[in-house]
Amino acid sequence: MMWAEVHDLLDTMKHREGIDYKDAVHLFICKYRIESLTEDAFLKNYYRWRGTVRRREKRKYSRK
C-alpha cells in the first residue's frame, strides 16, 4: 500500500502543485519518518511503475 500512496502523491505533487519528484519524495520520507529506504529507491520504483502503467504507443511512419 505504501507504493500506491507514493505513486499517487508524486503524480499529484508534480501535476497539480508543480513540485519536482525528488522534493515530493523527500516530503513523503519526512512525513512517515522512513529511514530504511533512500530517495533514489522511491524514484526508481516510481519510474518503473510509470513505464509499465503508462506505456506509450510507438508511432508508425509510412513513406509516401
PDB file of C-alpha atoms in Angstrom:
ATOM      1  CA  MET A   1       0.000   0.000   0.000  1.00  0.00           C
ATOM      2  CA  MET A   2       2.912   2.310   0.603  1.00  0.00           C
ATOM      3  CA  TRP A   3       3.953   2.202  -3.064  1.00  0.00           C
ATOM      4  CA  ALA A   4       0.448   3.074  -4.234  1.00  0.00           C
ATOM      5  CA  GLU A   5       0.413   6.087  -1.938  1.00  0.00           C
ATOM      6  CA  VAL A   6       3.837   7.209  -3.163  1.00  0.00           C
ATOM      7  CA  HIS A   7       2.736   6.935  -6.800  1.00  0.00           C
ATOM      8  CA  ASP A   8      -0.422   8.920  -6.118  1.00  0.00           C
ATOM      9  CA  LEU A   9       1.449  11.562  -4.131  1.00  0.00           C
ATOM     10  CA  LEU A  10       4.112  12.018  -6.798  1.00  0.00           C
ATOM     11  CA  ASP A  11       1.536  12.397  -9.559  1.00  0.00           C
ATOM     12  CA  THR A  12      -0.471  14.886  -7.512  1.00  0.00           C
ATOM     13  CA  MET A  13       2.501  16.976  -6.408  1.00  0.00           C
ATOM     14  CA  LYS A  14       4.008  17.118  -9.899  1.00  0.00           C
ATOM     15  CA  HIS A  15       0.928  17.838 -11.986  1.00  0.00           C
ATOM     16  CA  ARG A  16      -1.254  19.861  -9.627  1.00  0.00           C
ATOM     17  CA  GLU A  17       1.269  21.716  -7.496  1.00  0.00           C
ATOM     18  CA  GLY A  18       4.316  21.785  -9.762  1.00  0.00           C
ATOM     19  CA  ILE A  19       6.707  20.254  -7.234  1.00  0.00           C
ATOM     20  CA  ASP A  20       9.583  18.138  -8.561  1.00  0.00           C
ATOM     21  CA  TYR A  21       9.582  14.388  -7.971  1.00  0.00           C
ATOM     22  CA  LYS A  22      12.695  14.494  -5.799  1.00  0.00           C
ATOM     23  CA  ASP A  23      11.212  17.132  -3.493  1.00  0.00           C
ATOM     24  CA  ALA A  24       7.923  15.229  -3.242  1.00  0.00           C
ATOM     25  CA  VAL A  25       9.764  12.034  -2.304  1.00  0.00           C
ATOM     26  CA  HIS A  26      11.690  13.931   0.344  1.00  0.00           C
ATOM     27  CA  LEU A  27       8.425  15.229   1.826  1.00  0.00           C
ATOM     28  CA  PHE A  28       6.981  11.697   1.856  1.00  0.00           C
ATOM     29  CA  ILE A  29      10.043  10.288   3.620  1.00  0.00           C
ATOM     30  CA  CYS A  30       9.950  13.037   6.235  1.00  0.00           C
ATOM     31  CA  LYS A  31       6.195  12.660   6.754  1.00  0.00           C
ATOM     32  CA  TYR A  32       6.451   8.948   7.594  1.00  0.00           C
ATOM     33  CA  ARG A  33       9.985   9.088   9.044  1.00  0.00           C
ATOM     34  CA  ILE A  34      11.290   6.365   6.753  1.00  0.00           C
ATOM     35  CA  GLU A  35      14.939   5.535   7.302  1.00  0.00           C
ATOM     36  CA  SER A  36      15.309   2.151   5.621  1.00  0.00           C
ATOM     37  CA  LEU A  37      14.770   3.305   2.008  1.00  0.00           C
ATOM     38  CA  THR A  38      16.529   6.051   0.095  1.00  0.00           C
ATOM     39  CA  GLU A  39      15.042   8.740  -2.112  1.00  0.00           C
ATOM     40  CA  ASP A  40      16.581   7.025  -5.118  1.00  0.00           C
ATOM     41  CA  ALA A  41      14.741   3.795  -4.298  1.00  0.00           C
ATOM     42  CA  PHE A  42      11.410   5.626  -4.287  1.00  0.00           C
ATOM     43  CA  LEU A  43      12.190   7.429  -7.542  1.00  0.00           C
ATOM     44  CA  LYS A  44      13.371   4.242  -9.252  1.00  0.00           C
ATOM     45  CA  ASN A  45      10.209   2.409  -8.207  1.00  0.00           C
ATOM     46  CA  TYR A  46       8.048   5.275  -9.445  1.00  0.00           C
ATOM     47  CA  TYR A  47       9.771   5.443 -12.842  1.00  0.00           C
ATOM     48  CA  ARG A  48       9.429   1.670 -13.294  1.00  0.00           C
ATOM     49  CA  TRP A  49       5.751   1.799 -12.356  1.00  0.00           C
ATOM     50  CA  ARG A  50       5.129   4.728 -14.667  1.00  0.00           C
ATOM     51  CA  GLY A  51       6.846   2.925 -17.515  1.00  0.00           C
ATOM     52  CA  THR A  52       4.626  -0.124 -17.208  1.00  0.00           C
ATOM     53  CA  VAL A  53       1.352   1.648 -16.472  1.00  0.00           C
ATOM     54  CA  ARG A  54       1.677   4.441 -18.990  1.00  0.00           C
ATOM     55  CA  ARG A  55       3.167   2.756 -21.998  1.00  0.00           C
ATOM     56  CA  ARG A  56       3.129   4.988 -24.999  1.00  0.00           C
ATOM     57  CA  GLU A  57       2.280   3.638 -28.379  1.00  0.00           C
ATOM     58  CA  LYS A  58       5.012   3.955 -30.920  1.00  0.00           C
ATOM     59  CA  ARG A  59       4.098   5.908 -33.984  1.00  0.00           C
ATOM     60  CA  LYS A  60       4.073   4.065 -37.237  1.00  0.00           C
ATOM     61  CA  TYR A  61       5.644   6.004 -40.029  1.00  0.00           C
ATOM     62  CA  SER A  62       4.941   5.277 -43.624  1.00  0.00           C
ATOM     63  CA  ARG A  63       6.848   6.517 -46.608  1.00  0.00           C
ATOM     64  CA  LYS A  64       4.976   8.452 -49.216  1.00  0.00           C
TER      65      LYS A  64
END
